[in-house]
Amino acid sequence: MELSETQLSEHFEATIARQDRIEPRDWMPDGYRKTMIRQIAQHAHSEIIGMQPEGNWITRAPSLRRKAILLAKVQDEAGHGMYLYAAAETLGADRADLTERLIDGRQKYSSIFNYPTLSYADVGVIGWLVDGAAICNQVPLCRSSYGPYARAMVRICKEESFHQRQGYELLLTMMRGSDAQKAMVQESVNRFWWPSLMMFGPPDAQSPNTERSMAWGIKRNTNDDLRQRFVDMTVPQAERLGVTLPDGKLRWNSSRGHYDFGEVDWAEFTAVVGGAGPCNADRIARRRSAHDDGSWVREAAMTYAAKH
Amino acid sequence: MPQSTEQPSTEPASTEPPSTGWPLYEVFLRGKRGLNHVHVGSLHAADPEMALRHARDLYTRRNEAVSIWVVPADAITASSPDEKDPFFAPAGDKVYRHPTFYQIPEDVPHI
Amino acid sequence: MSDDESEFDAYLSLADVTEDDHRWAFGTGFADPLAGLGEAVPPGVDPAALAERCLALGDDALIYSHRLQQWVTRAPELEEETALANIALDLLGQARLLLTRAAQAEGKNRDEDQLAFFRDEREFRNVRLVERADADFAELTARLLVFSAWRLALFDRLTADLDPVLAAIAAKAVKELTYHRDYAAAWVIRLGDGTDYSHAKAQAALDALWPYTGELDLDADAAAYLDGVFAEATLIPPSAPPLAPVAGKTGRDGTHTEAMGYILAELQSVARANPEATW
């Protein structure tokens, strides 16, 4: 018995309304499938590109323990990327195709990774602020309406909570250390604070698709909600560390029950997302060269498999 | 608006299939104290031996040995536990869409 | 809003400390290989000789891990990223255990970090094989194969060492090295018996690295194993003479290749810029 589009659509909407999962073999609107593929793919791309700024410091890590932790963290990020590509593939995408789209700019990744890592303190600050912001974004996604994505997110969130703790622990150690270490941490925070706030995307007023994404269970909170939550969680952590967040307007507002904070430089955000950030070209070039240089290797494996 | 049904695809929707693309394998793990294998995700490999190695690297992450099964995705035949059969698009009997080079139009706005 | 709270309960519970927390970087479910072993060097074991041995084997692992770390974000496929990072982590772990044992045995109050970051080049005892940069994935896998087969045979013997700590380190390392060797062999075979292009690359890689094996003293079993892999890979077994020593000295004597200076400059740079700092 063939069902009408309307009946399939009603069943889909009812599943969403019940907060149940949509699974790979379920009927889903084209728009849902395509939006979900793009969101999951861009999340995966972010994990893979995110390996670069932190990977930059593995060989120079100043203790063997820190080196091991950082190497394990970057390896985890490769793993997260693969979990997410796998989730996107359940929707009909192909990982090689998604990689092409990343490399030629048709799909994007989190713009935070377009900033350089210039000191070892950045390793800690990325763990604290960038992973912290990512966790704020990601925990709600554990309740994503799409089953494979939600399940990938649960695993990823667990691992990233460790990453954030390790980053914060490094900063605590440095802030109890030499004057040079403290200065290194503060200088790093000065560079990464505002880009971390930008990780939550443009203000709600400029995010026209938030409403549909929220109706479909693709997005669980608005950009501004999550950004506020991140600030509220992070300010006490900064105080505990003894660093100053570079925002003169940051102060507790008791009538709102939240921290007030200054205006993000949205022009910078737009420019970086659009390709004009300090590291955009380098990040893509690295990904492209690994992919291109690896082509003969991948092909050799396929040829061997065909022969045997 | 046409239904998004799945026909068992015989040709790619894009112009050029990735000729060196490694096929998809599904991964099932049984932990040390587990009773049965559980599906944990998928990965790409050129052959079953490499798939097994990659599964160990990706899904057990330096843990002690667990039992790992890898199965080519297109070898899996699946049915849905949901009794509402009519609500499933006639998708053939493939549980996942094996690479169909699905086109994602660029006018889909980002979230 | 209660909805908000329950949503972040997931985060809060995920952030709960578990007993495996301190080991998260290394996976979970491991037993401590040195559990129950004290630091003392047993009578009948010469501490200075033990320190030298552990230093040499630790340096091999430390420097080779460094070369593998340089492949992060450059691997030919994401699955290889995880595999290579795993191997680099295993070797780094071996380096840490071995350098720590060396420090204990020498009794000069140094630790793994002082040895890794504050020794000068001529105090390093690694073989020159581990200093080479890999020109491509064929060189990476060929060297990994030879190094792992050699080191596995060596550590297999060390599981019976008179020093219980070194024996315990070896027992753990043997499992890891078997995996590394088998991974490398799988790739050497696939590249050797893959396309014409990959075959040429694999042969060239083997030929380029072979002189460096002169320092290794491969035992008969390891050599036979390698010959078996080369045959299956349809590669011609290499026969180049060993790399010449310099004034009679090689890596184990502290005389390295030109690459070593650059490796240490990178590896030691941040630690040396902040010599009194705790990290």
XYZ file of C-alpha atoms in Angstrom:
698
model
C 0.000 0.000 0.000
C 1.540 3.224 -1.147
C 1.127 6.107 1.248
C 0.645 9.667 0.245
C 3.225 12.311 0.848
C 0.863 13.868 3.352
C 0.546 10.729 5.428
C 4.287 10.146 5.451
C 4.845 13.732 6.392
C 2.348 13.522 9.240
C 4.034 10.426 10.595
C 7.387 12.212 10.409
C 6.058 15.290 12.217
C 4.406 13.132 14.857
C 7.683 11.315 15.513
C 9.425 14.636 15.964
C 6.674 15.968 18.202
C 6.999 12.907 20.452
C 10.732 13.616 20.684
C 11.408 10.224 19.155
C 14.275 9.604 16.774
C 14.227 9.640 13.023
C 16.319 6.687 11.825
C 18.060 6.140 8.479
C 15.287 4.107 6.841
C 12.502 6.442 7.857
C 10.816 8.707 5.365
C 11.899 12.314 5.857
C 11.345 15.549 3.960
C 14.033 16.419 1.451
C 14.768 19.609 3.329
C 15.328 17.728 6.561
C 17.676 15.238 4.916
C 19.684 17.914 3.144
C 19.887 20.210 6.145
C 20.939 17.335 8.356
C 23.630 16.170 5.920
C 25.041 19.666 5.717
C 24.993 20.201 9.476
C 26.567 16.840 10.267
C 29.137 17.173 7.482
C 30.185 20.648 8.594
C 30.467 19.385 12.130
C 32.683 16.541 10.885
C 34.801 18.947 8.846
C 35.270 21.077 11.963
C 36.665 18.120 13.894
C 39.135 17.284 11.121
C 40.259 20.852 10.488
C 40.398 21.384 14.258
C 43.218 18.839 14.404
C 45.516 21.343 12.723
C 45.744 24.268 15.172
C 46.282 21.938 18.106
C 48.355 19.435 16.178
C 50.687 22.347 15.547
C 52.023 21.987 19.125
C 52.380 18.224 19.590
C 56.035 18.035 18.634
C 56.880 21.023 20.834
C 54.866 20.095 23.929
C 57.065 20.953 26.920
C 56.550 17.762 28.907
C 56.074 14.168 27.809
C 52.817 13.911 29.725
C 51.417 16.994 27.983
C 52.624 15.649 24.674
C 50.775 12.384 25.195
C 47.590 14.140 26.287
C 47.652 16.471 23.282
C 48.395 13.677 20.831
C 45.537 11.619 22.259
C 43.227 14.604 22.051
C 44.027 15.288 18.401
C 43.564 11.615 17.654
C 40.159 11.769 19.336
C 39.241 14.598 17.017
C 40.030 12.471 13.992
C 37.797 9.844 15.508
C 34.998 12.330 16.100
C 35.220 13.433 12.485
C 34.872 9.825 11.404
C 31.896 9.141 13.669
C 30.186 12.177 12.171
C 31.001 11.341 8.560
C 29.585 7.891 9.280
C 26.366 9.501 10.557
C 26.148 11.674 7.441
C 26.631 8.617 5.270
C 23.558 6.972 6.750
C 21.637 9.778 5.038
C 23.062 8.982 1.628
C 26.134 11.184 1.609
C 29.546 9.829 0.622
C 32.592 10.734 2.687
C 34.905 11.249 -0.292
C 32.328 13.572 -1.814
C 31.978 15.511 1.440
C 35.762 15.859 1.586
C 35.727 17.354 -1.905
C 33.081 19.850 -0.805
C 35.177 20.888 2.186
C 38.295 21.336 0.078
C 36.613 23.383 -2.632
C 34.753 25.531 -0.126
C 31.184 24.413 -0.814
C 30.918 23.248 2.775
C 32.323 25.003 5.791
C 33.775 24.249 9.201
C 33.771 26.101 12.473
C 35.427 29.448 11.923
C 37.329 29.281 15.219
C 39.893 27.083 13.497
C 40.780 29.895 11.145
C 42.768 31.488 13.946
C 46.416 30.554 14.502
C 47.888 28.869 17.570
C 50.879 30.971 18.484
C 51.967 29.785 21.913
C 51.723 26.668 24.006
C 49.139 28.384 26.203
C 46.791 28.264 23.217
C 46.573 24.503 23.733
C 45.061 25.068 27.164
C 42.877 27.955 26.063
C 41.479 25.960 23.159
C 40.655 23.127 25.537
C 38.980 25.516 27.966
C 37.180 27.980 25.703
C 36.841 26.319 22.327
C 35.962 22.868 23.630
C 33.814 24.554 26.257
C 31.861 26.398 23.587
C 31.691 23.241 21.492
C 30.259 21.336 24.443
C 27.585 23.999 24.935
C 26.691 23.604 21.282
C 26.887 19.855 21.334
C 25.163 18.690 24.477
C 21.755 19.710 23.114
C 22.587 17.800 19.935
C 22.622 14.597 21.989
C 18.865 15.071 21.713
C 18.949 15.676 17.971
C 15.951 14.236 16.220
C 18.213 12.237 13.907
C 19.239 8.994 15.634
C 22.739 8.333 14.247
C 23.715 11.963 14.860
C 22.403 11.952 18.415
C 24.270 8.731 19.191
C 27.511 10.075 17.716
C 27.068 13.212 19.811
C 26.748 11.286 23.059
C 30.082 9.599 22.456
C 31.710 12.837 21.316
C 30.417 14.854 24.273
C 31.846 12.367 26.717
C 35.300 12.569 25.174
C 35.216 16.345 24.840
C 34.385 16.864 28.467
C 37.724 15.228 29.207
C 39.432 17.463 26.683
C 38.054 20.576 28.265
C 39.165 19.469 31.713
C 42.670 18.743 30.490
C 42.900 22.171 28.847
C 41.721 23.897 31.990
C 44.127 21.869 34.091
C 47.035 23.007 31.927
C 45.958 26.616 32.419
C 45.658 26.177 36.171
C 49.193 24.808 36.204
C 50.504 27.680 34.110
C 48.686 30.301 36.186
C 50.402 28.922 39.268
C 53.724 29.033 37.478
C 56.186 31.625 36.255
C 55.382 35.190 35.264
C 56.158 34.249 31.683
C 53.620 31.433 31.816
C 50.936 33.666 33.282
C 51.561 36.289 30.636
C 51.397 33.594 27.968
C 47.979 32.484 29.215
C 46.564 36.000 29.393
C 47.847 36.849 25.919
C 46.246 33.679 24.581
C 42.902 34.441 26.237
C 43.007 37.922 24.695
C 43.158 36.319 21.249
C 40.646 33.522 21.712
C 37.824 34.985 23.819
C 35.875 36.805 21.118
C 36.357 34.091 18.467
C 34.975 31.613 21.010
C 31.807 33.688 21.322
C 31.568 33.703 17.542
C 31.400 29.903 17.593
C 27.712 30.169 18.439
C 26.978 31.808 15.123
C 25.295 35.078 14.250
C 22.724 36.694 16.536
C 19.243 35.162 16.499
C 17.847 38.161 14.662
C 20.118 37.293 11.733
C 19.492 33.516 11.742
C 16.357 33.049 9.643
C 16.401 29.263 9.575
C 16.592 28.761 13.281
C 12.823 28.449 13.535
C 12.488 25.608 11.046
C 15.540 23.826 12.404
C 14.105 24.006 15.885
C 10.740 22.706 14.721
C 12.482 19.698 13.200
C 14.585 18.957 16.238
C 17.747 19.744 14.312
C 18.516 22.653 16.573
C 17.507 22.643 20.214
C 18.539 26.108 21.388
C 19.051 29.442 19.689
C 22.503 30.884 19.047
C 22.041 33.666 21.584
C 20.750 31.255 24.243
C 23.838 29.096 23.964
C 26.188 32.040 23.759
C 24.699 33.440 26.987
C 24.950 30.060 28.673
C 28.597 29.779 27.666
C 29.416 33.219 29.068
C 27.601 32.426 32.328
C 29.537 29.168 32.730
C 32.906 30.571 31.713
C 33.182 33.836 33.657
C 33.489 32.098 37.040
C 36.050 29.722 35.500
C 38.081 32.723 34.335
C 37.912 34.255 37.808
C 39.074 30.977 39.306
C 42.020 30.954 36.891
C 42.934 34.550 37.558
C 42.702 35.680 33.946
C 40.867 38.745 32.689
C 38.420 38.252 29.843
C 39.009 41.046 27.316
C 35.553 42.603 27.577
C 35.101 45.793 29.567
C 31.335 45.420 29.458
C 31.275 42.023 31.156
C 29.312 42.229 34.400
C 26.696 40.291 36.332
C 23.183 41.570 35.795
C 21.170 40.454 38.794
C 17.807 41.417 37.354
C 18.427 39.228 34.303
C 20.208 36.554 36.250
C 22.922 36.460 33.582
C 26.168 38.188 32.675
C 25.907 41.187 30.388
C 28.655 41.251 27.805
C 29.911 43.413 24.973
C 29.045 43.266 21.325
C 30.819 40.708 19.159
C 32.557 42.160 16.119
C 30.188 40.685 13.554
C 32.146 42.180 10.703
C 35.132 40.106 11.736
C 32.904 37.038 12.045
C 31.490 37.531 8.565
C 34.914 38.095 7.080
C 36.413 34.991 8.671
C 33.458 32.769 7.810
C 33.673 34.143 4.287
C 37.288 33.025 3.870
C 39.300 36.059 4.945
C 40.506 34.852 8.324
C 44.199 34.491 9.212
C 44.393 30.754 8.544
C 41.586 29.794 6.165
C 43.851 29.236 3.195
C 46.408 27.281 5.196
C 43.845 24.985 6.784
C 42.290 24.040 3.484
C 45.653 23.745 1.759
C 46.795 21.274 4.389
C 43.649 19.210 4.058
C 43.866 19.312 0.286
C 47.487 18.257 0.158
C 46.943 15.350 2.570
C 44.005 14.235 0.459
C 45.795 14.670 -2.872
C 49.102 13.219 -1.687
C 47.239 10.246 -0.318
C 45.453 9.448 -3.533
C 48.063 6.971 -4.809
C 48.022 5.210 -1.442
C 44.253 4.817 -1.386
C 44.326 3.629 -4.952
C 47.049 1.079 -4.226
C 44.917 -0.399 -1.439
C 41.937 -0.685 -3.771
C 44.048 -2.301 -6.478
C 45.439 -4.815 -4.011
C 41.924 -5.618 -2.776
C 40.753 -6.190 -6.307
C 43.635 -8.580 -6.990
C 43.116 -10.684 -3.860
C 7.070 17.747 -4.435
C 8.341 14.295 -5.309
C 8.607 11.725 -2.601
C 12.055 11.105 -1.310
C 11.860 7.380 -1.938
C 14.907 5.292 -2.340
C 15.262 3.288 -5.485
C 18.155 0.859 -5.382
C 20.576 3.110 -7.150
C 22.462 1.838 -10.137
C 24.159 5.018 -11.152
C 25.610 7.917 -9.275
C 23.759 11.197 -9.163
C 26.961 13.192 -9.464
C 29.111 13.298 -12.559
C 32.081 11.334 -11.332
C 32.234 8.569 -8.758
C 35.313 8.692 -6.550
C 37.215 5.857 -8.188
C 39.558 5.354 -5.274
C 36.864 5.560 -2.628
C 37.173 2.804 -0.080
C 33.921 0.940 0.541
C 31.899 1.380 3.706
C 32.055 -1.183 6.499
C 29.761 -1.369 9.493
C 31.398 -2.104 12.832
C 30.029 -4.236 15.668
C 31.741 -4.594 19.027
C 31.346 -6.859 21.984
C 33.068 -5.502 25.035
C 34.918 -7.610 27.564
C 31.892 -7.860 29.793
C 29.365 -7.682 26.984
C 26.950 -10.396 26.028
C 26.527 -9.553 22.368
C 27.868 -7.412 19.579
C 26.530 -3.894 19.277
C 26.610 -1.701 16.211
C 28.887 1.250 16.939
C 29.264 2.951 13.582
C 31.027 2.656 10.273
C 34.321 3.357 8.558
C 35.976 3.054 5.173
C 38.580 0.464 4.223
C 39.891 -1.103 1.063
C 39.574 -4.674 2.347
C 38.313 -6.639 5.369
C 41.699 -6.996 7.088
C 42.305 -3.252 7.020
C 38.694 -2.677 8.092
C 39.316 -4.774 11.188
C 42.489 -2.872 12.023
C 40.797 0.469 11.554
C 37.858 -0.610 13.667
C 40.221 -1.448 16.478
C 41.948 1.935 16.156
C 38.786 3.976 15.872
C 36.317 2.239 18.149
C 38.426 0.666 20.853
C 41.074 3.384 21.096
C 43.857 1.559 22.740
C 41.587 -0.466 24.975
C 42.189 -4.092 25.742
C 41.062 -6.517 23.090
C 37.356 -6.792 22.484
C 35.553 -8.787 19.826
C 35.159 -6.816 16.639
C 33.066 -7.677 13.617
C 33.284 -5.666 10.411
C 30.800 -6.218 7.634
C 30.657 -4.533 4.230
C 27.681 -2.197 4.466
C 26.138 -3.504 1.303
C 26.183 -7.057 2.644
C 23.722 -6.131 5.354
C 20.069 -6.907 4.888
C 17.797 -5.158 7.320
C 14.217 -4.793 8.353
C 12.787 -2.212 10.640
C 11.537 -3.018 14.123
C 8.695 -0.539 13.658
C 5.444 -2.323 12.885
C 4.150 0.555 10.873
C 5.423 -0.957 7.672
C 3.510 1.286 5.326
C 5.280 4.298 6.739
C 8.563 3.147 5.320
C 9.540 4.257 1.909
C 10.120 1.272 -0.396
C 13.860 1.358 0.122
C 14.741 -2.013 -1.240
C 16.266 -4.049 1.483
C 19.401 -2.027 2.104
C 19.755 -0.617 5.564
C 21.946 2.287 4.493
C 22.223 4.002 1.234
C 25.473 2.754 -0.110
C 27.286 5.688 -1.696
C 24.843 7.388 -4.029
C 26.816 10.617 -4.403
C 23.882 12.520 -3.076
C 23.743 16.037 -4.410
C 23.363 18.750 -1.808
C 22.160 21.943 -3.446
C 24.056 24.995 -2.363
C 20.931 27.008 -1.743
C 20.156 25.047 1.407
C 20.757 27.687 4.051
C 23.117 26.869 6.842
C 21.670 26.407 10.297
C 13.752 26.469 33.026
C 13.718 22.835 34.021
C 14.098 21.777 30.403
C 17.375 23.672 30.202
C 18.629 22.028 33.358
C 17.871 18.470 32.301
C 19.538 19.138 28.987
C 22.765 20.098 30.650
C 22.507 17.265 33.116
C 23.943 15.199 30.272
C 27.015 17.417 30.280
C 27.304 17.488 34.030
C 27.062 13.737 34.311
C 29.496 13.248 31.453
C 31.911 15.468 33.279
C 31.754 13.304 36.394
C 35.118 11.975 37.354
C 35.411 8.257 36.915
C 38.132 5.998 38.156
C 39.576 5.849 34.664
C 39.810 9.595 34.399
C 43.540 9.906 34.842
C 44.083 7.436 32.082
C 41.636 8.795 29.575
C 44.395 9.841 27.207
C 45.552 6.287 27.026
C 42.251 4.483 26.782
C 40.584 2.650 29.603
C 40.700 -0.763 31.147
C 44.464 -0.974 31.298
C 46.318 -2.501 34.168
C 49.378 -0.563 35.286
C 52.289 -2.562 33.843
C 54.516 -1.542 36.728
C 52.005 -2.257 39.481
C 53.694 -3.626 42.567
C 57.220 -2.985 41.317
C 59.482 -0.717 43.294
C 62.100 1.656 41.949
C 65.145 -0.074 43.303
C 67.530 -1.778 40.933
C 67.867 -5.403 42.082
C 71.236 -6.699 43.203
C 73.011 -8.456 40.359
C 71.934 -5.746 37.889
C 74.510 -3.070 37.114
C 72.607 0.223 37.435
C 74.813 2.167 35.013
C 74.454 -0.462 32.319
C 70.708 -0.658 32.912
C 70.438 3.114 32.591
C 72.350 3.058 29.296
C 70.146 0.322 27.872
C 66.926 1.994 28.918
C 68.118 5.334 27.616
C 68.956 3.903 24.202
C 65.640 2.080 23.838
C 63.773 5.085 25.242
C 65.477 7.472 22.832
C 64.636 5.216 19.873
C 60.972 5.409 20.842
C 61.003 9.114 21.674
C 62.592 10.217 18.401
C 60.591 7.825 16.260
C 57.367 8.947 17.933
C 58.374 12.515 17.040
C 58.655 11.561 13.361
C 55.254 9.864 13.461
C 53.715 12.867 15.220
C 54.761 14.953 12.232
C 52.334 12.923 10.127
C 49.313 14.169 12.086
C 46.912 15.875 9.613
C 49.023 14.568 6.726
C 47.962 10.921 6.572
C 46.495 9.555 3.333
C 43.130 8.777 4.900
C 41.411 9.493 8.198
C 41.629 5.862 9.270
C 45.393 6.076 8.908
C 45.402 9.221 11.075
C 44.013 7.224 13.977
C 46.320 4.286 13.307
C 49.461 6.431 13.138
C 48.504 8.478 16.171
C 47.949 5.219 18.072
C 51.411 4.013 17.145
C 53.010 7.348 18.013
C 51.230 7.282 21.373
C 52.319 3.731 22.112
C 55.943 4.602 21.360
C 55.725 7.774 23.416
C 54.394 5.668 26.283
C 57.290 3.257 25.933
C 59.709 6.198 25.853
C 58.266 7.596 29.062
C 58.541 4.298 30.910
C 62.056 3.637 29.642
C 63.378 7.131 30.305
C 61.880 7.031 33.778
C 63.626 3.715 34.425
C 66.892 5.108 33.072
C 66.597 8.068 35.427
C 65.913 5.783 38.374
C 68.859 3.553 37.517
C 71.378 6.361 37.012
C 70.451 7.858 40.357
C 71.152 11.501 39.470
C 67.710 12.783 40.432
C 66.646 13.381 36.867
C 63.251 12.496 35.464
C 61.770 11.661 32.043
C 61.353 15.316 31.112
C 64.844 16.355 32.115
C 66.182 13.552 29.974
C 63.945 14.333 27.014
C 64.220 18.115 27.005
C 67.510 19.059 28.573
C 70.050 16.611 27.173
C 72.163 17.770 24.274
C 72.322 15.947 20.969
C 75.407 13.882 21.660
C 73.850 12.497 24.836
C 71.024 10.906 22.878
C 71.516 7.192 22.197
C 68.949 6.472 19.493
C 69.851 4.656 16.302
C 70.047 6.852 13.212
C 67.194 4.965 11.561
C 64.615 6.836 13.632
C 65.899 10.284 12.698
C 65.041 10.164 9.014
C 62.091 12.148 7.810
C 59.649 10.047 5.780
C 59.475 11.365 2.247
C 56.124 9.651 1.699
C 53.794 6.957 3.000
C 55.895 4.225 1.394
C 58.915 5.333 3.429
C 56.769 5.636 6.535
C 55.452 2.088 6.297
C 58.764 0.527 5.238
C 60.609 2.049 8.168
C 57.806 1.220 10.585
C 57.937 -2.396 9.431
C 61.678 -2.777 9.891
C 61.809 -0.837 13.164
C 58.872 -2.713 14.675
C 60.117 -6.163 13.650
C 63.527 -5.393 15.099
C 62.238 -3.829 18.288
C 59.695 -6.609 18.816
C 62.416 -9.280 18.677
C 64.525 -7.242 21.062
C 61.716 -6.653 23.550
C 60.654 -10.271 23.342
C 64.047 -11.167 24.780
C 63.799 -8.370 27.350
C 60.657 -9.853 28.893
C 63.102 -12.149 30.672
C 65.440 -9.362 31.776
C 66.873 -9.452 35.280
C 65.465 -5.992 35.951
C 61.787 -6.566 36.722
C 60.777 -3.060 35.648
C 62.418 -3.400 32.244
C 60.879 -6.853 31.899
C 57.431 -5.441 32.676
C 57.893 -2.576 30.217
C 58.936 -5.104 27.603
C 55.907 -7.300 28.218
C 53.579 -4.370 27.566
C 55.595 -3.216 24.579
C 55.556 -6.623 22.906
C 51.766 -6.457 22.420
C 51.989 -2.948 21.003
C 54.943 -3.685 18.726
C 53.239 -6.769 17.311
C 50.346 -4.581 16.308
C 52.645 -1.919 14.820
C 54.603 -4.510 12.860
C 51.463 -6.153 11.496
C 49.970 -2.786 10.508
C 53.153 -1.816 8.667
C 53.400 -5.222 7.002
C 49.818 -4.954 5.761
C 50.678 -1.644 4.142
C 54.037 -2.668 2.688
C 52.270 -5.615 1.075
C 49.469 -3.445 -0.294
C 51.847 -0.850 -1.663
C 54.272 -3.419 -3.032
C 51.517 -5.487 -4.618
C 49.271 -2.558 -5.462
C 49.668 -0.340 -8.504
C 52.851 -0.004 -10.567
C 53.299 3.429 -9.047
C 52.940 2.236 -5.460
C 55.222 -0.719 -6.179
C 57.959 1.614 -7.422
C 57.507 3.836 -4.372
C 57.660 0.861 -2.007
C 60.815 -0.503 -3.618
C 62.508 2.892 -3.570
C 61.546 3.355 0.072
C 63.012 0.023 1.074
C 66.220 0.684 -0.835
C 66.608 4.145 0.714
C 66.123 2.975 4.262
C 68.182 -0.214 4.130
C 71.589 1.330 4.892
C 70.170 2.534 8.205
C 69.419 -1.014 9.276
C 73.154 -1.627 9.631
C 72.981 -0.339 13.196
C 70.115 -2.600 14.142
C 71.620 -6.065 14.435
C 68.476 -7.822 13.211
C 68.148 -11.282 14.627
C 67.573 -14.246 12.316
C 63.860 -14.573 13.075
C 63.168 -10.904 12.472
C 65.184 -10.992 9.239
C 63.277 -14.047 8.056
C 59.985 -12.373 8.914
C 60.941 -9.303 6.905
C 62.000 -11.428 3.936
C 58.587 -13.048 4.039
C 56.841 -9.683 3.944
C 59.043 -8.425 1.113
C 58.257 -11.545 -0.901
C 54.525 -11.189 -0.387
C 54.851 -7.527 -1.328
C 56.634 -8.595 -4.545
C 59.587 -6.435 -3.492
C 63.234 -7.217 -4.164
C 65.006 -7.653 -0.823
C 67.388 -4.719 -0.437
C 71.101 -5.273 -0.048
C 72.676 -1.831 0.336
C 75.680 -1.666 2.660
C 75.281 -0.140 6.126
C 75.410 3.614 6.570
C 78.962 4.630 7.351
C 79.861 5.622 10.878
C 81.407 9.014 11.585
C 84.859 8.742 13.155
C 83.855 5.207 13.998
C 80.708 6.283 15.815
C 76.985 5.849 15.189
C 73.701 6.783 16.850
C 74.218 4.552 19.872
C 77.434 6.471 20.560
C 75.694 9.844 20.315
C 76.768 10.613 16.748
C 73.679 11.300 14.744
C 72.572 12.503 11.325
C 72.044 16.129 10.369
C 68.315 15.690 10.937
C 68.783 15.189 14.672
C 69.641 18.808 15.403
C 66.404 19.981 13.845
C 64.395 17.325 15.656
C 65.734 18.374 19.038
C 65.417 22.077 18.245
C 61.705 21.506 17.704
C 61.138 18.976 20.468
C 62.989 20.894 23.162
C 62.167 24.476 22.166
C 59.301 25.353 24.513
C 60.727 23.461 27.480
C 64.123 25.115 27.077
C 62.578 28.571 26.640
C 61.035 28.168 30.088
C 63.560 25.978 31.909
C 62.199 26.489 35.411
C 58.538 26.142 34.478
C 56.176 23.375 35.525
C 53.701 22.292 32.865
